[in-house]
Coordinates of C-alpha atoms in Angstrom, one line a residue:
X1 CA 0.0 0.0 0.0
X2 CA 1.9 3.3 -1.1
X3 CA -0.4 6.1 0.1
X4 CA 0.1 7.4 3.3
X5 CA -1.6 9.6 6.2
X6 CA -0.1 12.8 7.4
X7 CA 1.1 13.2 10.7
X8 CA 1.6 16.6 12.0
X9 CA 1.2 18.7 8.9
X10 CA -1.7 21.4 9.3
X11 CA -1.3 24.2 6.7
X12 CA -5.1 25.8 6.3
X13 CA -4.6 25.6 2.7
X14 CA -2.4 22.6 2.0
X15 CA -3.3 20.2 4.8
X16 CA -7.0 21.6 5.7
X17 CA -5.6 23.3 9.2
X18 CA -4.4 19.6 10.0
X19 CA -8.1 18.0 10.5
X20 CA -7.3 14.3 9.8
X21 CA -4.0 13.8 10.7
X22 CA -2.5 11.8 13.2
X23 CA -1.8 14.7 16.0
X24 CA -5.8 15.9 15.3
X25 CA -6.7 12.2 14.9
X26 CA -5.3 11.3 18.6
X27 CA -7.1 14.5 20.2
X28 CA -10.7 14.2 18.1
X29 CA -11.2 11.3 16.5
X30 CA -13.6 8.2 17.3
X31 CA -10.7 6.1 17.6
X32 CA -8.3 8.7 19.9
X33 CA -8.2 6.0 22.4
X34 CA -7.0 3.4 20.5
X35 CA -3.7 5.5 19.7
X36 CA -2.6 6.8 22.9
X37 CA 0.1 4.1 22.8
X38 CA 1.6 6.0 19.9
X39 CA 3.3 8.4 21.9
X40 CA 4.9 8.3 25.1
X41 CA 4.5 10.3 28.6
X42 CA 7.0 13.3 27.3
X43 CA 5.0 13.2 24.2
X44 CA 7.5 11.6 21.7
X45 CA 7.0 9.3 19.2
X46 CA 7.2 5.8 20.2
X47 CA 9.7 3.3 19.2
X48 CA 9.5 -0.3 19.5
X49 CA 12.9 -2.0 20.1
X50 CA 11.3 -5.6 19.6
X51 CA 9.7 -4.7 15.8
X52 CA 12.2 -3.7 13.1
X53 CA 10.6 -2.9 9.6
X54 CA 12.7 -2.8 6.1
X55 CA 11.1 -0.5 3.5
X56 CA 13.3 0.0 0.2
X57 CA 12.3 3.7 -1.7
X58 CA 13.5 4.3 -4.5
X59 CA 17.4 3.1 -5.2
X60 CA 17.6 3.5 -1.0
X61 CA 16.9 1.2 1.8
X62 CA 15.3 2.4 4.9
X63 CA 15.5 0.3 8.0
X64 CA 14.8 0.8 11.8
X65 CA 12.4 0.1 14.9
X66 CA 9.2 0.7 14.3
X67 CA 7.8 4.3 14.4
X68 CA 6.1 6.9 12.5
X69 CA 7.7 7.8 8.7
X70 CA 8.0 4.6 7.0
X71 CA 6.5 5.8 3.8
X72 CA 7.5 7.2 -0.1
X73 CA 7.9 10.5 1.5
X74 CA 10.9 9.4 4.2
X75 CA 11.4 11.9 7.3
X76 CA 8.8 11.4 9.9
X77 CA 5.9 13.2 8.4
X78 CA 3.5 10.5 7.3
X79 CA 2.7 7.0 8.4
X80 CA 1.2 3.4 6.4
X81 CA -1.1 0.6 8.1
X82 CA 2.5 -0.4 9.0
X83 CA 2.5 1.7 11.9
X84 CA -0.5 -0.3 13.9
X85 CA 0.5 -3.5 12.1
X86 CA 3.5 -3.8 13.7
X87 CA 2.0 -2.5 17.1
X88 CA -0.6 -5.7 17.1
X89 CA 1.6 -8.2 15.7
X90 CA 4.4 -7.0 17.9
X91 CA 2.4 -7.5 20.8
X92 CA 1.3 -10.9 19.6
X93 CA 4.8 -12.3 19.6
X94 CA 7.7 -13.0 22.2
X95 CA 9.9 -13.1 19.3
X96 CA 11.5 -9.7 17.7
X97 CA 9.7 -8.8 14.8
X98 CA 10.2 -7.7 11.1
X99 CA 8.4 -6.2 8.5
X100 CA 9.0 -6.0 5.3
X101 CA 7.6 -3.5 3.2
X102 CA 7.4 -3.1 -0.3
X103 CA 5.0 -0.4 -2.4
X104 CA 5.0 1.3 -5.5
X105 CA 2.0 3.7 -6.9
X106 CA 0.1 3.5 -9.2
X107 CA 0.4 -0.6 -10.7
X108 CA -1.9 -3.5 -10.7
X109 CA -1.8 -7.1 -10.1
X110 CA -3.1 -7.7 -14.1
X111 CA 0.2 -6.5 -15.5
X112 CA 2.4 -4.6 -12.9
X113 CA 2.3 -8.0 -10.6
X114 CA 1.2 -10.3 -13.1
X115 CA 2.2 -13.5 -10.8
X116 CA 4.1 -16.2 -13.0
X117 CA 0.7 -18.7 -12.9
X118 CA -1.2 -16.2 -15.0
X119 CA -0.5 -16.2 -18.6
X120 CA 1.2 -13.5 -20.0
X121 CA 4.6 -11.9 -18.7
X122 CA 5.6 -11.7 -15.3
X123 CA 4.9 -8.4 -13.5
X124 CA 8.2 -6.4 -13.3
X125 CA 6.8 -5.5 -10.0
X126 CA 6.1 -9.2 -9.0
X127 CA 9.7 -10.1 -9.6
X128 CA 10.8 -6.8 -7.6
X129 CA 9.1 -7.5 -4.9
X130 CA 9.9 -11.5 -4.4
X131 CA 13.9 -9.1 -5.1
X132 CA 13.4 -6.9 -1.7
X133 CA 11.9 -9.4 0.3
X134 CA 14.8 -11.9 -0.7
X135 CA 17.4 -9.1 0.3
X136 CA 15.8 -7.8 3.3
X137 CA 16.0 -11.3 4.8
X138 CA 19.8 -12.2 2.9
X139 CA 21.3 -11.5 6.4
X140 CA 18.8 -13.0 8.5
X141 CA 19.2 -15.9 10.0
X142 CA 16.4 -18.5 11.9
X143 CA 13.7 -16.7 11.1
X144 CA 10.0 -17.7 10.0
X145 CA 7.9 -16.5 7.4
X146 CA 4.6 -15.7 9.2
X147 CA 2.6 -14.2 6.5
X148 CA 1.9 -12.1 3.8
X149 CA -0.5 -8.8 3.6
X150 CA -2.1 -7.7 0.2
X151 CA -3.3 -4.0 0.4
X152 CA -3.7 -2.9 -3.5
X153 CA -6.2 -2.5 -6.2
X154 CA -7.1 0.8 -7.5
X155 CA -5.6 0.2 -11.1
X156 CA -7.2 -2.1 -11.3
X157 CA -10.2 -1.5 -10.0
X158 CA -10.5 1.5 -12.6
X159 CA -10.3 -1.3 -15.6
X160 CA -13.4 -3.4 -16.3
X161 CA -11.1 -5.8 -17.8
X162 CA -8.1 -6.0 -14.7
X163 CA -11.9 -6.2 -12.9
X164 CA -12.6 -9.4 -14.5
X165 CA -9.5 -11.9 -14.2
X166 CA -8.9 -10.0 -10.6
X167 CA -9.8 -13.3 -8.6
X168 CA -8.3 -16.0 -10.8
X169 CA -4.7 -13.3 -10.8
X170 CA -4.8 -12.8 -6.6
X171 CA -5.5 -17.1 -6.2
X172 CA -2.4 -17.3 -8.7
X173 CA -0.3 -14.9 -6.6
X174 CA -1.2 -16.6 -3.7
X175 CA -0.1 -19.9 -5.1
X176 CA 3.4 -18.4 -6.5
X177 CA 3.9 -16.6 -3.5
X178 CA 4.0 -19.9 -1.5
X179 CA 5.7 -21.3 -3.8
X180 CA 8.7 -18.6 -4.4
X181 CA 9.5 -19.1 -0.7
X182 CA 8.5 -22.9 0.0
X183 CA 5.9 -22.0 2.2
X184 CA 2.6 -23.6 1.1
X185 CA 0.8 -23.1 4.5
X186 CA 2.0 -19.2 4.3
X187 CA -0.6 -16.9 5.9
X188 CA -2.2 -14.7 3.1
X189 CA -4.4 -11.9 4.4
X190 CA -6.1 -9.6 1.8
X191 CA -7.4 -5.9 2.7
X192 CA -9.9 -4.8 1.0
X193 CA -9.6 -1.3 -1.4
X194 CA -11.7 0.4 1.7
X195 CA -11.4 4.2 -0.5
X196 CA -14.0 6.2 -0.1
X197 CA -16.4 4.1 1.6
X198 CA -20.0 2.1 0.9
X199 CA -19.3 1.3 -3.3
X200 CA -22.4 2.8 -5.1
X201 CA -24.5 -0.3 -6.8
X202 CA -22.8 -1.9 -9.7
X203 CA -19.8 0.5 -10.1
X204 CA -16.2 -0.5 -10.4
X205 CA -15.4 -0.7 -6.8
X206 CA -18.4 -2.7 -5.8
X207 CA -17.3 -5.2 -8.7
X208 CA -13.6 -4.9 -7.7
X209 CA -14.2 -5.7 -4.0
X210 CA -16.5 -8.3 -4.8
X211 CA -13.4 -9.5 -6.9
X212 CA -10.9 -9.1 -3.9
X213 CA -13.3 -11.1 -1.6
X214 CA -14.4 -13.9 -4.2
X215 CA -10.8 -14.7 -5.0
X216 CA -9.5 -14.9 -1.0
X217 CA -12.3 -17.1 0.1
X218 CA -10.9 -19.6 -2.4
X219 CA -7.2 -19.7 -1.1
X220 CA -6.2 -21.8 1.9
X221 CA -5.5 -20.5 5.2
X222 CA -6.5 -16.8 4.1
X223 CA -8.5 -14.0 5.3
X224 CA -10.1 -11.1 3.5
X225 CA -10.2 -7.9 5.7
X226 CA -12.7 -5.2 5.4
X227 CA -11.9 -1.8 5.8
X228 CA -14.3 0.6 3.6
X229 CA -15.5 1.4 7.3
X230 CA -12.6 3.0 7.9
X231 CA -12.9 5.8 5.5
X232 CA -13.0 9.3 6.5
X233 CA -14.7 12.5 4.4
X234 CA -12.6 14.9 2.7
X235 CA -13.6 17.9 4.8
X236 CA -12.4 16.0 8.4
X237 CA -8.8 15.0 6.4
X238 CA -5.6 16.5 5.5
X239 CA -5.2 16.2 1.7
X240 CA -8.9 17.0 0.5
X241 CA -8.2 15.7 -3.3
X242 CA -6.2 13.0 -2.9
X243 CA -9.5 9.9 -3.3
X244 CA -7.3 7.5 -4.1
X245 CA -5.0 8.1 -0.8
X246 CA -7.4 7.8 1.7
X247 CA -7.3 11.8 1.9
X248 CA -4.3 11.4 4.2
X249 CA -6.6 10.7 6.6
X250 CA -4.6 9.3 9.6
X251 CA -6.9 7.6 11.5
X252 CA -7.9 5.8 8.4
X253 CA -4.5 4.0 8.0
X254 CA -4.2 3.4 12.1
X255 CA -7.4 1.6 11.8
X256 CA -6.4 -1.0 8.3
X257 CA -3.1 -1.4 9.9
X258 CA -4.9 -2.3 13.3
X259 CA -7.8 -4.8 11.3
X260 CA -4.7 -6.2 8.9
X261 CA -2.7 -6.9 12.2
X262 CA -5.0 -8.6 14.2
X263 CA -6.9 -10.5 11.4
X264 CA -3.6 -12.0 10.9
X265 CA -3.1 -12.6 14.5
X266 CA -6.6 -14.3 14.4
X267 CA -5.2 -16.4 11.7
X268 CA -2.1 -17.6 12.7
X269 CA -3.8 -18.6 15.7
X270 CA -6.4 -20.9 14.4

């Protein structure tokens, strides 16, 4: 997932005075007390030493403990569902913790992830990301793969035709997936494309999610994760235009990070 919601940010014109963002979204929202273990008792950012996340932009690498500013934009300005992810899954496990996180705009699972089961060419993008994860684990040693988190759709969700083969391309991924890391039992948890809330009748979003939930239920040892609940209006977030990002909405991303993280917790427990 490469959009992202603003943290502190609050420029009347740019950010819309900072309604929406994380700082706003810990003081007003409906979820303000689900995110006071964000910061700590001096008001700082929490850190977790026991979850480390791996996130490659670009030609650079960035790695740390988990805190706020693992997104496109670097610095600590914006956060991903990573943020709350790693909170629930960190508390779920005595072990330390990584993430890996990969995410480009803008690409689809018909062609820009095309998994090696479908016909056609390989996604570039597929074979990148099966590249990072590979590298961010090169100097690992005992760990255990304990599952892997879909958050993607809206090209091709805009394409009647990506639409149409969605299911079939996310049970192939799935499959290849597994297979690329000889893990057949591997936890795959799907969230849905949640942007912009209830999907009028019969448009392209009702169909795509439809798609997203019709091809999970038939993978093994899956989950599909609503989160359309979780969207915010443009006038309570930060980046008013930006649809296709959630609006920057803060609270939106702390709440799929928090579903994704304990729907996967749910699963690896059954």
């Amino acid at each position: 997932m490469q959009g992202q919601g603003v943290v502190e940010m609050d420029h009347p014109k740019y950010y819309n005075g900072g309604k929406g963002n994380l700082v706003w979204s810990m003081q007003h929202s409906r979820s303000k007390d689900m995110m006071k273990h964000l910061r700590d008792k001096d008001g700082n950012w929490v850190t977790r030493d026991d979850v480390h996340i791996s996130y490659k932009v670009k030609e650079k690498v960035r790695s740390g403990k988990l805190t706020i500013g693992y997104t496109g934009y670097g610095g600590h300005s914006h956060i991903g569902p990573e943020l709350q992810f790693g909170h629930v899954i960190g508390d779920h496990f005595n072990e330390p913790v990584l993430l890996i996180k990969t995410a480009w705009g803008g690409k689809s699972l018909q062609k820009d992830f095309r998994p090696p089961s479908s016909d056609g060419d390989v996604g570039p993008f597929y074979k990148q990301m099966v590249e990072e994860v590979r590298s961010a684990l090169k100097d690992t040693r005992n760990y255990e793969l304990c599952g892997f988190i879909w958050m993607q759709g809206w090209n091709d969700m805009v394409s009647r035709e990506a639409i149409a083969e969605y299911d079939q391309n996310l049970i192939n991924l799935a499959a290849d997936i597994r297979k690329e890391f000889g893990q057949p039992g591997l936890p795959f948890i799907v969230g849905e494309l949640g942007n912009g809330g209830p999907a009028r009748p019969d448009s392209s979003m009702e169909l795509f999610r439809a798609a997203q939930k019709r091809g999970t239920e038939k993978i093994a040892n899956s989950v599909f994760v609503k989160t359309s609940q979780f969207a915010r209006p443009s006038d309570l977030s930060p980046n008013v235009t930006h649809g296709h990002h959630w609006f920057g909405n803060a609270e939106s991303y702390f709440l799929v990070g928090d579903a994704l993280g304990k729907a996967t917790v749910k699963l690896l427990r059954e």
